[in-house]
mmCIF file of C-alpha atoms in Angstrom:
data_model
loop_
_atom_site.group_PDB
_atom_site.id
_atom_site.type_symbol
_atom_site.label_atom_id
_atom_site.label_comp_id
_atom_site.label_asym_id
_atom_site.label_seq_id
_atom_site.Cartn_x
_atom_site.Cartn_y
_atom_site.Cartn_z
ATOM 1 C CA MET A 1 -9.602 -10.748 -2.419
ATOM 2 C CA ALA A 2 -9.212 -10.743 1.358
ATOM 3 C CA GLY A 3 -9.946 -7.018 1.471
ATOM 4 C CA ILE A 4 -12.970 -7.289 -0.789
ATOM 5 C CA LEU A 5 -14.439 -10.141 1.239
ATOM 6 C CA TYR A 6 -13.757 -8.203 4.435
ATOM 7 C CA ILE A 7 -15.717 -5.207 3.125
ATOM 8 C CA LEU A 8 -18.573 -7.459 2.000
ATOM 9 C CA LEU A 9 -18.744 -8.953 5.503
ATOM 10 C CA GLN A 10 -18.709 -5.474 7.016
ATOM 11 C CA ALA A 11 -21.621 -4.503 4.750
ATOM 12 C CA ARG A 12 -23.587 -7.675 5.507
ATOM 13 C CA THR A 13 -26.629 -5.738 6.768
ATOM 14 C CA TYR A 14 -27.036 -4.430 3.208
ATOM 15 C CA ILE A 15 -26.568 -7.828 1.552
ATOM 16 C CA ASN A 16 -29.077 -10.658 1.424
ATOM 17 C CA SER A 17 -28.143 -13.225 4.112
ATOM 18 C CA HIS A 18 -28.529 -15.995 1.520
ATOM 19 C CA ASP A 19 -25.793 -14.305 -0.555
ATOM 20 C CA ILE A 20 -23.531 -14.055 2.500
ATOM 21 C CA ARG A 21 -23.980 -17.789 3.208
ATOM 22 C CA GLY A 22 -24.043 -18.861 -0.447
ATOM 23 C CA PHE A 23 -21.315 -16.707 -1.978
ATOM 24 C CA VAL A 24 -19.251 -14.761 0.543
ATOM 25 C CA ARG A 25 -18.605 -17.540 3.048
ATOM 26 C CA PRO A 26 -17.701 -20.161 0.400
ATOM 27 C CA SER A 27 -15.335 -17.598 -1.149
ATOM 28 C CA ILE A 28 -13.694 -17.039 2.230
ATOM 29 C CA ASP A 29 -13.403 -20.791 2.760
ATOM 30 C CA TRP A 30 -11.826 -21.241 -0.669
ATOM 31 C CA LEU A 31 -9.385 -18.425 0.059
ATOM 32 C CA MET A 32 -8.408 -20.014 3.382
ATOM 33 C CA LYS A 33 -7.493 -23.204 1.483
ATOM 34 C CA GLN A 34 -4.813 -21.227 -0.368
ATOM 35 C CA GLN A 35 -2.794 -20.878 2.851
ATOM 36 C CA PHE A 36 0.781 -22.134 2.712
ATOM 37 C CA PRO A 37 1.929 -24.693 5.315
ATOM 38 C CA SER A 38 3.900 -21.859 6.964
ATOM 39 C CA GLY A 39 0.666 -19.973 7.705
ATOM 40 C CA ASN A 40 1.294 -17.323 5.049
ATOM 41 C CA PHE A 41 -0.897 -16.649 2.022
ATOM 42 C CA PRO A 42 0.125 -16.045 -1.584
ATOM 43 C CA SER A 43 0.129 -12.446 -2.781
ATOM 44 C CA SER A 44 -1.925 -13.580 -5.776
ATOM 45 C CA LEU A 45 -2.806 -16.833 -7.491
ATOM 46 C CA HIS A 46 0.176 -18.361 -9.243
ATOM 47 C CA SER A 47 2.385 -15.634 -7.788
ATOM 48 C CA SER A 48 6.088 -15.869 -8.509
ATOM 49 C CA SER A 49 6.876 -14.509 -5.023
ATOM 50 C CA GLY A 50 5.637 -17.729 -3.410
ATOM 51 C CA ASP A 51 5.766 -17.838 0.382
ATOM 52 C CA ARG A 52 8.039 -14.835 0.720
ATOM 53 C CA LEU A 53 5.974 -11.664 1.244
ATOM 54 C CA VAL A 54 4.616 -10.995 4.739
ATOM 55 C CA GLN A 55 3.106 -7.542 4.567
ATOM 56 C CA TRP A 56 -0.372 -6.080 4.835
ATOM 57 C CA CYS A 57 -0.931 -5.853 1.075
ATOM 58 C CA HIS A 58 0.586 -9.293 0.319
ATOM 59 C CA GLY A 59 0.417 -12.223 2.676
ATOM 60 C CA ALA A 60 -0.685 -13.084 6.204
ATOM 61 C CA PRO A 61 -1.099 -9.597 7.743
ATOM 62 C CA GLY A 62 -3.899 -8.628 5.362
ATOM 63 C CA PHE A 63 -5.786 -11.843 6.133
ATOM 64 C CA ILE A 64 -6.057 -11.212 9.866
ATOM 65 C CA PRO A 65 -8.913 -8.657 9.626
ATOM 66 C CA LEU A 66 -10.891 -10.986 7.345
ATOM 67 C CA CYS A 67 -10.348 -14.027 9.557
ATOM 68 C CA ILE A 68 -11.301 -12.150 12.719
ATOM 69 C CA LEU A 69 -14.471 -10.736 11.183
ATOM 70 C CA ALA A 70 -15.398 -14.140 9.694
ATOM 71 C CA TYR A 71 -14.928 -15.645 13.160
ATOM 72 C CA GLN A 72 -17.198 -12.994 14.682
ATOM 73 C CA VAL A 73 -19.885 -13.272 11.992
ATOM 74 C CA PHE A 74 -19.978 -17.043 11.529
ATOM 75 C CA GLU A 75 -18.870 -18.008 15.064
ATOM 76 C CA ASP A 76 -16.447 -20.544 13.602
ATOM 77 C CA GLU A 77 -13.239 -21.045 15.616
ATOM 78 C CA ARG A 78 -11.298 -22.180 12.557
ATOM 79 C CA TYR A 79 -11.142 -18.605 11.265
ATOM 80 C CA LEU A 80 -9.709 -17.415 14.571
ATOM 81 C CA LYS A 81 -7.108 -20.204 14.467
ATOM 82 C CA ILE A 82 -6.008 -19.040 11.015
ATOM 83 C CA ALA A 83 -5.740 -15.440 12.281
ATOM 84 C CA ILE A 84 -3.541 -16.633 15.166
ATOM 85 C CA GLN A 85 -1.354 -18.623 12.736
ATOM 86 C CA CYS A 86 -0.956 -15.492 10.629
ATOM 87 C CA GLY A 87 0.076 -13.475 13.691
ATOM 88 C CA ASP A 88 2.622 -16.102 14.716
ATOM 89 C CA LEU A 89 4.065 -16.077 11.199
ATOM 90 C CA ILE A 90 4.437 -12.290 11.243
ATOM 91 C CA TRP A 91 6.350 -12.502 14.515
ATOM 92 C CA GLN A 92 8.536 -15.417 13.314
ATOM 93 C CA ARG A 93 9.479 -13.752 10.046
ATOM 94 C CA GLY A 94 10.373 -10.531 11.807
ATOM 95 C CA LEU A 95 10.426 -7.042 10.444
ATOM 96 C CA CYS A 96 9.669 -6.356 6.784
ATOM 97 C CA ALA A 97 12.696 -5.452 4.720
ATOM 98 C CA LYS A 98 10.660 -2.899 2.794
ATOM 99 C CA GLY A 99 10.424 -0.396 5.616
ATOM 100 C CA TYR A 100 8.000 1.444 7.822
ATOM 101 C CA SER A 101 4.842 1.797 5.767
ATOM 102 C CA LEU A 102 1.311 0.582 6.426
ATOM 103 C CA CYS A 103 1.002 -1.127 3.085
ATOM 104 C CA HIS A 104 4.348 -2.876 2.577
ATOM 105 C CA GLY A 105 5.982 -2.468 5.943
ATOM 106 C CA VAL A 106 6.229 -2.792 9.650
ATOM 107 C CA SER A 107 3.441 -0.337 10.585
ATOM 108 C CA GLY A 108 0.873 -2.410 8.734
ATOM 109 C CA ASN A 109 2.102 -5.582 10.366
ATOM 110 C CA ALA A 110 1.819 -3.946 13.799
ATOM 111 C CA TYR A 111 -1.898 -3.453 13.140
ATOM 112 C CA ALA A 112 -2.261 -7.222 12.722
ATOM 113 C CA PHE A 113 -1.089 -7.627 16.315
ATOM 114 C CA LEU A 114 -3.419 -4.863 17.511
ATOM 115 C CA GLN A 115 -6.358 -6.629 15.862
ATOM 116 C CA LEU A 116 -5.444 -9.922 17.536
ATOM 117 C CA TYR A 117 -5.099 -8.128 20.860
ATOM 118 C CA GLN A 118 -8.556 -6.586 20.497
ATOM 119 C CA VAL A 119 -10.178 -9.991 20.049
ATOM 120 C CA LEU A 120 -8.081 -12.228 22.288
ATOM 121 C CA LYS A 121 -7.100 -9.704 25.004
ATOM 122 C CA LYS A 122 -3.711 -11.429 25.309
ATOM 123 C CA PRO A 123 -0.898 -9.037 26.293
ATOM 124 C CA VAL A 124 1.570 -10.847 24.010
ATOM 125 C CA TYR A 125 -0.109 -9.271 20.967
ATOM 126 C CA LEU A 126 0.039 -5.786 22.432
ATOM 127 C CA HIS A 127 3.718 -6.374 23.250
ATOM 128 C CA ARG A 128 4.409 -7.456 19.679
ATOM 129 C CA ALA A 129 2.581 -4.425 18.279
ATOM 130 C CA GLY A 130 4.628 -2.232 20.616
ATOM 131 C CA CYS A 131 7.890 -3.812 19.443
ATOM 132 C CA PHE A 132 7.012 -3.170 15.821
ATOM 133 C CA MET A 133 5.834 0.359 16.600
ATOM 134 C CA GLU A 134 9.069 1.118 18.468
ATOM 135 C CA TRP A 135 11.091 0.046 15.438
ATOM 136 C CA CYS A 136 8.981 2.385 13.300
ATOM 137 C CA ALA A 137 9.343 5.289 15.734
ATOM 138 C CA VAL A 138 13.135 5.200 15.828
ATOM 139 C CA GLU A 139 14.219 5.564 12.218
ATOM 140 C CA ARG A 140 17.649 4.038 11.733
ATOM 141 C CA GLN A 141 19.915 4.708 8.795
ATOM 142 C CA GLY A 142 19.923 1.834 6.314
ATOM 143 C CA THR A 143 16.954 -0.075 7.765
ATOM 144 C CA GLU A 144 14.442 0.980 5.137
ATOM 145 C CA LEU A 145 15.536 -1.017 2.119
ATOM 146 C CA HIS A 146 12.692 0.255 -0.056
ATOM 147 C CA ARG A 147 12.163 4.003 -0.105
ATOM 148 C CA PRO A 148 8.474 4.790 -0.627
ATOM 149 C CA ASP A 149 7.364 6.097 -3.997
ATOM 150 C CA ARG A 150 5.051 8.515 -2.174
ATOM 151 C CA PRO A 151 6.748 9.377 1.146
ATOM 152 C CA ALA A 152 3.947 11.735 2.238
ATOM 153 C CA SER A 153 1.128 9.229 1.658
ATOM 154 C CA LEU A 154 -0.867 7.424 4.326
ATOM 155 C CA PHE A 155 -0.117 3.907 3.114
ATOM 156 C CA GLU A 156 3.497 4.301 2.007
ATOM 157 C CA GLY A 157 4.904 7.151 4.003
ATOM 158 C CA LEU A 158 5.251 8.852 7.331
ATOM 159 C CA LEU A 159 1.529 9.409 7.884
ATOM 160 C CA GLY A 160 0.901 5.697 8.401
ATOM 161 C CA ARG A 161 3.552 5.553 11.108
ATOM 162 C CA ILE A 162 1.994 8.564 12.830
ATOM 163 C CA TYR A 163 -1.434 6.943 12.628
ATOM 164 C CA LEU A 164 -0.018 3.791 14.287
ATOM 165 C CA VAL A 165 1.551 5.794 17.114
ATOM 166 C CA GLU A 166 -1.794 7.479 17.749
ATOM 167 C CA ASP A 167 -3.709 4.191 17.646
ATOM 168 C CA ILE A 168 -1.374 2.260 19.920
ATOM 169 C CA ILE A 169 -2.158 4.712 22.731
ATOM 170 C CA ASN A 170 -5.670 3.248 22.902
ATOM 171 C CA PRO A 171 -5.291 -0.232 21.370
ATOM 172 C CA GLN A 172 -8.882 -1.337 22.004
ATOM 173 C CA LYS A 173 -10.089 1.378 19.620
ATOM 174 C CA ALA A 174 -7.325 1.033 17.017
ATOM 175 C CA LEU A 175 -8.583 0.661 13.451
ATOM 176 C CA PHE A 176 -6.475 0.042 10.379
ATOM 177 C CA PRO A 177 -6.982 3.150 8.218
ATOM 178 C CA GLY A 178 -9.619 2.718 5.552
ATOM 179 C CA LEU A 179 -10.933 -0.668 6.712
ATOM 180 C CA CYS A 180 -13.971 0.445 8.645
ATOM 181 C CA LEU A 181 -17.436 1.437 7.515
#
């Protein structure tokens, strides 16, 4: 849902402003109420994984782009505060056990820090992104507990790590692959 709402906000010039205020924003607000006390979000409603998954496709990292864009569109600080909470949670929980990928792994979580850096301009977020990127760049035996089903794909494999390395060179222009119009 976070990704769908993000795309709808990105396409707001093509959507009636009444629909943005009447449907999209209330949906975002409802989604924000699903946040766990830890700052994480459930992977789905009534999920059996609970407050465990912290990866771009499930949990806090995937909410950061939505919260940042909602903050920019609606000029409501509460969305930015949620994005910051999500970033702090990612750092506290550490590296994903699933590996290096954009979707389920450390590369995707590094983009959350890059997005926070772009908005807040605080070096701590660039440092955190760099720490995660460094872990991805130096592949260590036994650290990837979940081998990707598609090791050559952008979201599960090596290509996502390469994309991150390229983006971190110019962090102000970094864009998570596939999330921009």
